[in-house]
Coordinates of C-alpha atoms and ligand atoms in Angstrom, one line a residue:
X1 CA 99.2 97.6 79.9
X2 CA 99.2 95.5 82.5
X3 CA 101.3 95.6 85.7
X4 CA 102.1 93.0 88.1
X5 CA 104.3 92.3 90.9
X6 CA 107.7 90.5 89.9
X7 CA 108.3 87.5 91.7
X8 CA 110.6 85.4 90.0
X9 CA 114.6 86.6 90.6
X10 CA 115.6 88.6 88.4
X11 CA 118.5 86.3 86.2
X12 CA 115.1 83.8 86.3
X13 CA 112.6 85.6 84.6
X14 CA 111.8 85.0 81.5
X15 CA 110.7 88.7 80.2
X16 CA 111.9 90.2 77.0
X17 CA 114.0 92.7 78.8
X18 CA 114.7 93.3 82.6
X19 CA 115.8 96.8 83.7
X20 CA 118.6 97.3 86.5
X21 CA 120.2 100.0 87.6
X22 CA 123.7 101.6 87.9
X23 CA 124.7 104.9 89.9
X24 CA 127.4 107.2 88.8
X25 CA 130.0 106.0 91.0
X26 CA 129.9 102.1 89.7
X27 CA 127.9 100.8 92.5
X28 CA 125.1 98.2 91.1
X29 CA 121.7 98.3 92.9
X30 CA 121.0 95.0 94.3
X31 CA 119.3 93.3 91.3
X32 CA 122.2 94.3 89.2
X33 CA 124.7 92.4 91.3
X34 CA 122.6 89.6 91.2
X35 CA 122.6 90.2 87.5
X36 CA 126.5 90.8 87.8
X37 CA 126.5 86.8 89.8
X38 CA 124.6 85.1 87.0
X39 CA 126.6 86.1 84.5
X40 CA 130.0 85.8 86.1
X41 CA 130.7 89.2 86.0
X42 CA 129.6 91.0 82.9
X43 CA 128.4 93.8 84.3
X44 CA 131.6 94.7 86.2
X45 CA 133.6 93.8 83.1
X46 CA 131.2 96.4 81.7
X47 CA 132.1 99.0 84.5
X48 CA 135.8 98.8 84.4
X49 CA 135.9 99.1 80.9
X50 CA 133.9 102.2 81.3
X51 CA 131.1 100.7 78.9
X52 CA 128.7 101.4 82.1
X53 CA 129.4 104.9 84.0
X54 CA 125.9 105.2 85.9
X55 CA 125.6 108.8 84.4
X56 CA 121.4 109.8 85.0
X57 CA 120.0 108.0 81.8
X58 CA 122.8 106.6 80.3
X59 CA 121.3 102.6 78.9
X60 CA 124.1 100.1 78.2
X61 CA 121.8 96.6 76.6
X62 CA 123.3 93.4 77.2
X63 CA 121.9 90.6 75.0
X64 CA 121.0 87.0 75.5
X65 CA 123.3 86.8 78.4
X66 CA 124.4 83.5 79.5
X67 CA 123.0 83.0 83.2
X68 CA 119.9 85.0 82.7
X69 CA 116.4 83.9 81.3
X70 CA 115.3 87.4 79.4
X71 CA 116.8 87.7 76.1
X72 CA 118.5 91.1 77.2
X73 CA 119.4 93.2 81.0
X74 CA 119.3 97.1 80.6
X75 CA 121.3 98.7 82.4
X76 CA 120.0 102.3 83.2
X77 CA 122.2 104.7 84.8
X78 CA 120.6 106.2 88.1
X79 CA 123.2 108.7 88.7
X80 CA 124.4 110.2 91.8
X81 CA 122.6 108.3 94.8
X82 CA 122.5 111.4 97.2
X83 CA 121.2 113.4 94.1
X84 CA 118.2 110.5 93.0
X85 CA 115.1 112.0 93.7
X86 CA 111.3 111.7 91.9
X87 CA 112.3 113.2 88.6
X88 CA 115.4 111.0 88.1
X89 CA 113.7 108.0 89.1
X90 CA 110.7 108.8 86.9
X91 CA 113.7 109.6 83.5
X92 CA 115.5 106.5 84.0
X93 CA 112.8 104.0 84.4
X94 CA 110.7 106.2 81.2
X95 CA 114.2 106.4 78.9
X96 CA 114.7 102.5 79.3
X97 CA 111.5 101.8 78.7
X98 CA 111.4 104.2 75.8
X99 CA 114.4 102.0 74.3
X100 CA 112.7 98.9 75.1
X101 CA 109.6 99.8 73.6
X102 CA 111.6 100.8 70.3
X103 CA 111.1 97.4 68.8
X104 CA 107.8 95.1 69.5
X105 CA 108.5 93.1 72.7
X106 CA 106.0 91.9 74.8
X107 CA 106.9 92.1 78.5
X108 CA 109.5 94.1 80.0
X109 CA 110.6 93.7 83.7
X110 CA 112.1 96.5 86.0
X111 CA 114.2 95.8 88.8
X112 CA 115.1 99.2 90.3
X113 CA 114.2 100.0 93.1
X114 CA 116.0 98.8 96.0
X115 CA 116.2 101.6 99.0
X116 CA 114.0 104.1 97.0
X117 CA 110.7 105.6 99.0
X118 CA 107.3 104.8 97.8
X119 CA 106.5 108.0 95.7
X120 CA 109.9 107.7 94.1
X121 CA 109.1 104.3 93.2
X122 CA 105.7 104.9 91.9
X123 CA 106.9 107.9 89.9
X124 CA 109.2 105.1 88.2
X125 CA 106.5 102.9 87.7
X126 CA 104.7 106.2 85.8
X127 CA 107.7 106.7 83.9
X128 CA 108.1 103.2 82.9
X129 CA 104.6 103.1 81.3
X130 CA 104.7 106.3 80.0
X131 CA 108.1 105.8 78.5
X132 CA 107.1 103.5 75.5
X133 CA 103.9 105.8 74.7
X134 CA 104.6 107.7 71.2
X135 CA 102.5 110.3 70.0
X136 CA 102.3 107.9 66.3
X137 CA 98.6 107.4 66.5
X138 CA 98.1 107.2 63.1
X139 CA 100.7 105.2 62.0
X140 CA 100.6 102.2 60.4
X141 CA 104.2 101.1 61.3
X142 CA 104.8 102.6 65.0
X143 CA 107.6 103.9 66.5
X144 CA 106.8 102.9 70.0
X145 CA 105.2 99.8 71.4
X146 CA 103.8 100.1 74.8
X147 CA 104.7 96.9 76.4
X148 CA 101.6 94.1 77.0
X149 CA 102.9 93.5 80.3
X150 CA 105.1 95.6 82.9
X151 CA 106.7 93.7 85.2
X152 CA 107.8 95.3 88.6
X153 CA 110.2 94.2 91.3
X154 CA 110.2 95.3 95.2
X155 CA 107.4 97.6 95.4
X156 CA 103.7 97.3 96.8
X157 CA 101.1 96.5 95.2
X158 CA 99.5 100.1 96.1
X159 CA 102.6 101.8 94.9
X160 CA 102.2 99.8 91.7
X161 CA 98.5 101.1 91.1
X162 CA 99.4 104.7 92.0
X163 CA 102.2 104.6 89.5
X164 CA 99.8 103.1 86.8
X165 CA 96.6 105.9 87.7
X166 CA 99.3 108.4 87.3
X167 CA 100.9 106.8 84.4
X168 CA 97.2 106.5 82.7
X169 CA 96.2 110.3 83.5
X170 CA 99.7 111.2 81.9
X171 CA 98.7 109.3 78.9
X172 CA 95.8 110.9 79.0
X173 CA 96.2 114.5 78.7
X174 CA 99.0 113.1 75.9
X175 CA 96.7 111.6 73.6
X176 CA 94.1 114.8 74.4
X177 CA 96.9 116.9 72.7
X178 CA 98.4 114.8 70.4
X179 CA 94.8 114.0 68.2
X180 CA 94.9 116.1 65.6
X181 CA 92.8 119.3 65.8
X182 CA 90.0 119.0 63.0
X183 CA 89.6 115.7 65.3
X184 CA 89.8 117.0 68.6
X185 CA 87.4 119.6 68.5
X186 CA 85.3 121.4 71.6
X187 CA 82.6 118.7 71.9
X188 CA 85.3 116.0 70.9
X189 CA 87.3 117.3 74.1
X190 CA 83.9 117.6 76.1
X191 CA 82.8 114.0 75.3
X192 CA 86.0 112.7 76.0
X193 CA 86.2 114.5 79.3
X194 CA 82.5 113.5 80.2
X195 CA 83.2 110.1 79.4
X196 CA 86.7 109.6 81.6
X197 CA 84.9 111.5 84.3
X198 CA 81.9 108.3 84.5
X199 CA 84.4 106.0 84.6
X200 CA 86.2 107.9 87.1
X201 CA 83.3 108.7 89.4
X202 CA 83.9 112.9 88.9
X203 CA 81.0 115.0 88.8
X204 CA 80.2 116.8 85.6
X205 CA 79.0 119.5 84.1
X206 CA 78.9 120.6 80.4
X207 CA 78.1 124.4 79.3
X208 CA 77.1 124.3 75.8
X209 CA 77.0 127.6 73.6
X210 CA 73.4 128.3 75.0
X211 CA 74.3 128.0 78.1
X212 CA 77.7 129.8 77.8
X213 CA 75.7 132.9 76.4
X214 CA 73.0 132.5 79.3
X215 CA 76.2 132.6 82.1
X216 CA 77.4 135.4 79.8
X217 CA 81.0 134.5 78.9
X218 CA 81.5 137.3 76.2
X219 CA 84.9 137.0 76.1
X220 CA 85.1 133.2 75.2
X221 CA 82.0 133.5 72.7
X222 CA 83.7 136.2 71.3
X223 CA 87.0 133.8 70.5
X224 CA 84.4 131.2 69.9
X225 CA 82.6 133.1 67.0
X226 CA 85.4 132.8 63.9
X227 CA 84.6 129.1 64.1
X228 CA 81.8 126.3 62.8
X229 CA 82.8 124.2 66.0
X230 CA 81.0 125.5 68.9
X231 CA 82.4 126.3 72.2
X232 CA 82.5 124.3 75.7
X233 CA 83.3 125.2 79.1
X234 CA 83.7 121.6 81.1
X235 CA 83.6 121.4 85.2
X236 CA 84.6 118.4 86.9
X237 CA 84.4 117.5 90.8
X238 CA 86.6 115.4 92.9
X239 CA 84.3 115.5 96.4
X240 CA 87.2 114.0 98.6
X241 CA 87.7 116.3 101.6
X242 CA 84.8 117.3 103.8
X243 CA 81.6 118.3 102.6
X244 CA 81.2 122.6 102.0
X245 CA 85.4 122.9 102.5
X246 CA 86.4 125.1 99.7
X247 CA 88.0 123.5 96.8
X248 CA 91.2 124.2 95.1
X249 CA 90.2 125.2 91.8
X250 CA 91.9 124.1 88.2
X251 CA 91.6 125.8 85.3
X252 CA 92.6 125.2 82.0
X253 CA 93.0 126.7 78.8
X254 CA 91.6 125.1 75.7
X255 CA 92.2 126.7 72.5
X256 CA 91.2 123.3 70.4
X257 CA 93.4 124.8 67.1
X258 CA 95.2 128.4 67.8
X259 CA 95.2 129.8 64.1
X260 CA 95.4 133.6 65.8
X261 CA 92.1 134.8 64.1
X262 CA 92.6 137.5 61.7
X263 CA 95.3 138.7 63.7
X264 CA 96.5 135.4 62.0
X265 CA 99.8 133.8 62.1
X266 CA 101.9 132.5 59.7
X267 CA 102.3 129.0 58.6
X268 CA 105.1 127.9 61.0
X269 CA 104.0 129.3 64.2
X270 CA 100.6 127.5 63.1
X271 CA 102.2 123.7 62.4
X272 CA 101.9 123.1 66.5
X273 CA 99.0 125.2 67.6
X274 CA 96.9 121.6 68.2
X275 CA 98.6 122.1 71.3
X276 CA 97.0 125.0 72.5
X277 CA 94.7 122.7 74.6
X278 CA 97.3 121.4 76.4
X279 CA 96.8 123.6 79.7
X280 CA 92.6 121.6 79.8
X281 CA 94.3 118.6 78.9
X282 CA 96.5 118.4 82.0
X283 CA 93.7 119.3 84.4
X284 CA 91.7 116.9 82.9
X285 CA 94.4 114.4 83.3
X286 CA 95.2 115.6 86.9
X287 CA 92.1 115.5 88.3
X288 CA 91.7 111.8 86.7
X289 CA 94.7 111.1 89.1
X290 CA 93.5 113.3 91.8
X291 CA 90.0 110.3 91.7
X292 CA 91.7 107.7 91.0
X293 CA 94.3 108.1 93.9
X294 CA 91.3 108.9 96.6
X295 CA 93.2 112.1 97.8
X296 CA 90.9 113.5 100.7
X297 CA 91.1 117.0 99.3
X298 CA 87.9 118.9 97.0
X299 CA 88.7 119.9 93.4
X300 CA 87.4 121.5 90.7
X301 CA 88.7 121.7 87.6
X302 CA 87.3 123.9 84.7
X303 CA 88.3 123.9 80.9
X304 CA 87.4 126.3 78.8
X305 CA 87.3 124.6 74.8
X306 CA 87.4 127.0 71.9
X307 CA 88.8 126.9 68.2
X308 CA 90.4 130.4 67.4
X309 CA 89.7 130.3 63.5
X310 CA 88.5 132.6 60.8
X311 CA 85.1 133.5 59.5
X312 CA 82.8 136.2 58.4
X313 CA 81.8 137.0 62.4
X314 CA 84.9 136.1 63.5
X315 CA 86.0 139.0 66.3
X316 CA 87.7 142.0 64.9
X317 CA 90.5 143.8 66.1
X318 CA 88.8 147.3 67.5
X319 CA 85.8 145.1 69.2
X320 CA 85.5 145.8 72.9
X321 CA 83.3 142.6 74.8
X322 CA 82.4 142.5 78.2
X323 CA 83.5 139.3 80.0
X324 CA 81.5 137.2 82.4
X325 CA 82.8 139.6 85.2
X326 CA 81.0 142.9 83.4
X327 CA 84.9 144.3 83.2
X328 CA 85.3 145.4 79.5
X329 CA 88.1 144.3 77.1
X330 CA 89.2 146.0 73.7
X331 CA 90.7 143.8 71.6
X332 CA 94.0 144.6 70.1
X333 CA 95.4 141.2 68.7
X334 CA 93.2 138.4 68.0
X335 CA 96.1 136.2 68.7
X336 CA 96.0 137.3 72.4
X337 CA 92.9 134.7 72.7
X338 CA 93.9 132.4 75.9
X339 CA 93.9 135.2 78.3
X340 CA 90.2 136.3 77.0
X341 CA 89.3 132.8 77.2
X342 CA 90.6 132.1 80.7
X343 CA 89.1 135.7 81.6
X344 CA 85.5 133.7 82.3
X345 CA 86.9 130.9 83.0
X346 CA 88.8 132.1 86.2
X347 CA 85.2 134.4 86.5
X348 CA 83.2 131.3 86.8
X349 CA 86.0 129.3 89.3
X350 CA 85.6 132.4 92.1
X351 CA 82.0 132.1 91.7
X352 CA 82.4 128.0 92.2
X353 CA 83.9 129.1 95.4
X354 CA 87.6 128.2 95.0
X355 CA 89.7 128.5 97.9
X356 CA 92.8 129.2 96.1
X357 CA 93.4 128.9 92.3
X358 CA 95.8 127.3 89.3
X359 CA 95.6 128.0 86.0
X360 CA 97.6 126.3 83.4
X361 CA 97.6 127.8 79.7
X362 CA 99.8 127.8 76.7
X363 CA 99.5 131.5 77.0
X364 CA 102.3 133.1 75.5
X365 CA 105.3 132.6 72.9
X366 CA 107.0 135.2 75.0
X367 CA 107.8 133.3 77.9
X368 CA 109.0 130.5 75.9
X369 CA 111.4 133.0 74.9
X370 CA 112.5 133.9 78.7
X371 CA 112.7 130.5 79.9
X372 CA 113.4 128.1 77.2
X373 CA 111.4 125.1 75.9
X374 CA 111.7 123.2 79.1
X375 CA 110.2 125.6 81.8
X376 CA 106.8 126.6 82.9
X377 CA 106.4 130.0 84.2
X378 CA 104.9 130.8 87.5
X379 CA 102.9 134.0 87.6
X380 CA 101.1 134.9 91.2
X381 CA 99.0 137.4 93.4
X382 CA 100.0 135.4 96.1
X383 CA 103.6 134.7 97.2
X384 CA 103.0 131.6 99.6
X385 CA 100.6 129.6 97.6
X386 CA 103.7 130.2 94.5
X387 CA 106.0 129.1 96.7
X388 CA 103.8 125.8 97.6
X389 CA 103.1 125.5 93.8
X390 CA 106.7 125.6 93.2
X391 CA 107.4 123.0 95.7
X392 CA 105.3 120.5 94.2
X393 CA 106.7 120.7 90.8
X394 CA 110.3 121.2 92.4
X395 CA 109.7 117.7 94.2
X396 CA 108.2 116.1 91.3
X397 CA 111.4 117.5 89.1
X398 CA 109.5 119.3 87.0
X399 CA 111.0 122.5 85.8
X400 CA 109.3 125.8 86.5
X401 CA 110.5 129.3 87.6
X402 CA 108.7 132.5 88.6
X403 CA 108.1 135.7 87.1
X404 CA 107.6 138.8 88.1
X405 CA 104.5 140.7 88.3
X406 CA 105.4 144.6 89.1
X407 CA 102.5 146.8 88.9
X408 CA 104.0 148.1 85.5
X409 CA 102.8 145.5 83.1
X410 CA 99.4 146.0 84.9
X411 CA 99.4 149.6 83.6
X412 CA 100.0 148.2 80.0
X413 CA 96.9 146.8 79.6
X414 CA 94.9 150.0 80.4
X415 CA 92.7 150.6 77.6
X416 CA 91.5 154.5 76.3
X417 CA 88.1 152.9 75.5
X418 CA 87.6 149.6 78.0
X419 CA 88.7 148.9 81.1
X420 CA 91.6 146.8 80.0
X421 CA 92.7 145.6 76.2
X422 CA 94.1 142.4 75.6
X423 CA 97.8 143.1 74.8
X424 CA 100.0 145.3 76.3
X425 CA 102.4 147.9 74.5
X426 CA 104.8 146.3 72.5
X427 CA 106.1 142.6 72.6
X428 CA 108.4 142.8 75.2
X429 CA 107.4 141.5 78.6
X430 CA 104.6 139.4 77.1
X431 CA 104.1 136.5 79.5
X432 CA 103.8 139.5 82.2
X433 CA 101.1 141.7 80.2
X434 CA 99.1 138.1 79.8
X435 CA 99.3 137.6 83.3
X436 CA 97.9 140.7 84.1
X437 CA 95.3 140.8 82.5
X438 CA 94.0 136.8 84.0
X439 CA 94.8 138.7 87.3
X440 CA 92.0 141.2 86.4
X441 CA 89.4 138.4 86.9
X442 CA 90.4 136.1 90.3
X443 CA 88.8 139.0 92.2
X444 CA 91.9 138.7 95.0
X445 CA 91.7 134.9 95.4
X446 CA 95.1 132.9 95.7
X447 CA 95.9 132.6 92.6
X448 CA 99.2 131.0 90.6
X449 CA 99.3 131.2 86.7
X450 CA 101.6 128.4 84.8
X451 CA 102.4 129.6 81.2
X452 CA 103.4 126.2 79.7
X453 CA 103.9 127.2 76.2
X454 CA 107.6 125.4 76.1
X455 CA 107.2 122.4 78.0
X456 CA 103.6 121.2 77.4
X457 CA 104.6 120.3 73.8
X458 CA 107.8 118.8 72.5
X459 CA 109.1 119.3 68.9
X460 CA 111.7 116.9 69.1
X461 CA 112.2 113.7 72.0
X462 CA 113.5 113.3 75.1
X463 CA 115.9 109.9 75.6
X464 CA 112.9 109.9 78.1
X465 CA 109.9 111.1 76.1
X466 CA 108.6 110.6 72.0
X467 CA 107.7 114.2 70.8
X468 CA 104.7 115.7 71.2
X469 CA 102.3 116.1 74.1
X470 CA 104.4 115.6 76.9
X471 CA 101.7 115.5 80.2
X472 CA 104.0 117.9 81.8
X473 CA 102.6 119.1 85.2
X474 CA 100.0 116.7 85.4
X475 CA 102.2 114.6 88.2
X476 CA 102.6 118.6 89.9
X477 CA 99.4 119.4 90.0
X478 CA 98.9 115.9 91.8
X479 CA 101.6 116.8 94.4
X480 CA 99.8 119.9 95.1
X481 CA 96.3 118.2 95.6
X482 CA 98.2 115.9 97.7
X483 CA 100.1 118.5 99.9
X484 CA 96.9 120.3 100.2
X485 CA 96.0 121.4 103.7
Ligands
BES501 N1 98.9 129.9 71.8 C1 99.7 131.0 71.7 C2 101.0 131.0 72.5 C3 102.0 129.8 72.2 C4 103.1 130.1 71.4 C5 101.8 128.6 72.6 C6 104.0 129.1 71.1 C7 102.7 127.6 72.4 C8 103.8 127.8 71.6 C9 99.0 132.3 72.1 O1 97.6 132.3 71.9 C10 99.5 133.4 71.3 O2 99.3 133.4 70.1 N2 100.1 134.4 72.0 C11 100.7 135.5 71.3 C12 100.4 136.7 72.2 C13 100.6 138.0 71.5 C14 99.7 138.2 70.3 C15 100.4 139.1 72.5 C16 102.2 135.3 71.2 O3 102.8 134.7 72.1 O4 102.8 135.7 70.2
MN502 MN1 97.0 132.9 70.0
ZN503 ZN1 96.7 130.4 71.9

């Protein structure tokens, strides 16, 4: 897509569609009253007969008004002004864009944001590009059409190209979940991530399965083993800050298809488990952003890329491995694979030299179950870099909450034969007991764990969003680089 500067006014531009915005109490931002001029007063004909309330993401479409060049004005409802912040701003622009991009037009043009700071704006400009991306790859006849050209009123030209890296790392870690497993493999995922990290300028590093058992990561290989597709573990550098400073460390986990092994599961928990990369894909698309943006800050992300199927060597329930660490696991549920996956993963980031850690995985159904579909949960060994975590994702309104860890669910991993086993007692408290266990292996460092089994995927749309990957916490995880001190 390409994104320029608009220039023209807005009742003079000839676009398929130009965007302006209402808030909640009637007031028009200043494009729409110029709309409001051209037209002789549609828009507040619009207002009084309650056709337009401003309500956050409400879209009232005028067509071929007389007065204005595009063939039709959204109007997108911002809301209340006091209450506008980075989320809103990123909604409205993405759910008028989303109803734009329903139909094949070719240029849409967005004049919202009068009075708004610079990262709400470019969080608009993310939204507005990301808005009319569906997750129909395949599809002859799409849903969605991404417009050919965006056209953007009142902002900079930098806030413009920070909206659009952050827009094209979004869509990104989207398209990374949304390809369909058998096609998105380890090495798939591995090659993609090699190949946006050249373009980018991020240092790489690729562990094959030789390499993986020479760094002995037991626990992945042992995940790895029920499948033909053999396993990956991928490290990328960002080198922004100074040379030697410890980097804030990313990890992701990258279950390329989540069958559940022989501790299988059944056919409807399966229909979705393509997502169970999600937590790689959105450090692979943050640390995209984290480049492309120049943030004077080092990173490191690490993904580690297995398939959890079934085979004749696949890993058995009973089987106790030793992880990259030397701690020994007995595994209990073959379904519990993430956490023996992210086990080296988090192994390998301390040894890396992280100063403080994130891990993102689609870890658990239970804390989908606590917090709902739309909320990540924050697990931590360290209460102020939570908090800062929280921030981040608070300030780009995106939804997460923190759970507890009491010493507890720690004791219900102990193991009679290993040090720890892979599930604790019962199903209750699950996203805990997971937690626990990942804690095992950060040997003290910093460390916050995001369980983003609701939001990372959506079964049905958003007004904002086409099901599917969503890139949830990607624009977080960018705040935090950027917040980083
Ligand atoms: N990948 C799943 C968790 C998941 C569930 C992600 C729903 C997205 C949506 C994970 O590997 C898993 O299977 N977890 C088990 C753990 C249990 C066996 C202790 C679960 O949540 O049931
Ligand atoms: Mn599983
Ligand atoms: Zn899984």
């Amino acid at each position: 897509m390409k994104v320029t500067a608009a220039t023209e006014s807005v009742s003079s531009i000839a676009s398929d569609a130009v965007v302006v915005g209402c808030y909640s109490d009637g007031a028009l931002q200043a494009s729409a009253k110029e709309i409001d001029k051209a037209t002789g007063g549609a828009l507040t004909k619009l207002i009084e007969a309650k056709e337009i309330e401003g309500k956050a993401g409400s879209l009232t479409t005028v067509l071929a008004p007389a007065g204005v060049a595009a063939s039709q004005v959204v109007v997108v409802g911002l809301g209340d002004r006091e209450k506008l912040d980075r989320g809103g701003a990123f909604r409205a622009a993405a759910s008028a864009a989303k109803q734009i991009g329903s139909k094949e037009r070719k240029s849409a043009a967005f004049y919202l944001d009068d009075e708004w700071d610079a990262d709400d704006a470019s969080a608009a400009v993310c939204g507005a590009i990301v808005g009319c991306q569906g997750q129909d790859l395949y599809r002859e006849k799409k849903n969605l059409f991404p417009f050919e050209e965006l056209h953007w009123a009142g902002s900079s030209d930098d806030v413009l190209s920070a909206g659009q890296s952050l827009a094209d790392s979004v869509s990104l870690t989207r398209r990374l979940v949304n390809e369909p497993p058998s096609k998105m493999t380890p090495v798939a995922f591995a090659t993609d991530a090699e190949a946006m990290a050249k373009e980018t300028g991020l240092e790489v590093e690729v562990w094959d399965e030789k390499k993986l058992e020479v760094e002995r990561c037991g626990s992945l290989l042992a995940v790895a083993r029920g499948s033909e597709q053999p396993p990956r573990l991928v490290i990328l550098r960002h080198n922004g800050g100074k040379a030697g400073d410890a980097p804030l460390a990313l990890v992701g986990k990258g279950v390329t298809f989540d069958s559940g092994g022989l501790s299988l599961k059944p056919s409807d928990s399966m229909k979705t488990m393509k997502c169970d990369m999600a937590g790689a894909a959105t450090v692979v698309g943050a640390i995209r952003a984290i480049a492309e943006l120049k943030l004077s800050v080092n990173v490191i992300g690490l993904v580690g890329l297995v398939e959890n199927m079934v085979n004749g060597d696949s890993y058995k329930l009973g089987d106790v491995l030793t992880a990259r660490s030397g701690k020994t696991i007995e595994v209990l549920n073959t379904d519990a694979e993430g956490r023996l996956v992210l086990a080296d993963v988090l192994d390998v980031a301390v040894e890396q030299g992280a100063a403080k850690i994130i891990d993102l995985a689609t870890l658990t159904g239970a804390c989908v179950v606590a917090l709902g579909l739309d909320v990540t949960g924050l697990m931590t060994n360290d209460q102020a870099w939570c908090d800062e975590v929280a921030e981040a994702a608070k300030t780009c309104g995106e939804q997460a909450w923190q759970l507890p860890m009491f010493e507890e669910y720690g004791e219900q991993i102990q193991s009679k034969v290993a040090d720890i086993k892979n599930i604790g007692e019962g199903r209750w408290g699950g996203a805990m007991t997971a937690a626990k266990l990942l804690e095992e292996f950060v040997q003290g460092k910093p460390w916050v764990h995001m369980d983003i089994a609701g939001p990372a995927f959506l079964e049905s749309p958003k007004p904002w969003m086409d099901a599917g990957g969503s890139g949830a916490f990607v624009r977080t995880l960018v705040e935090v680089a950027r917040q980083w001190k």
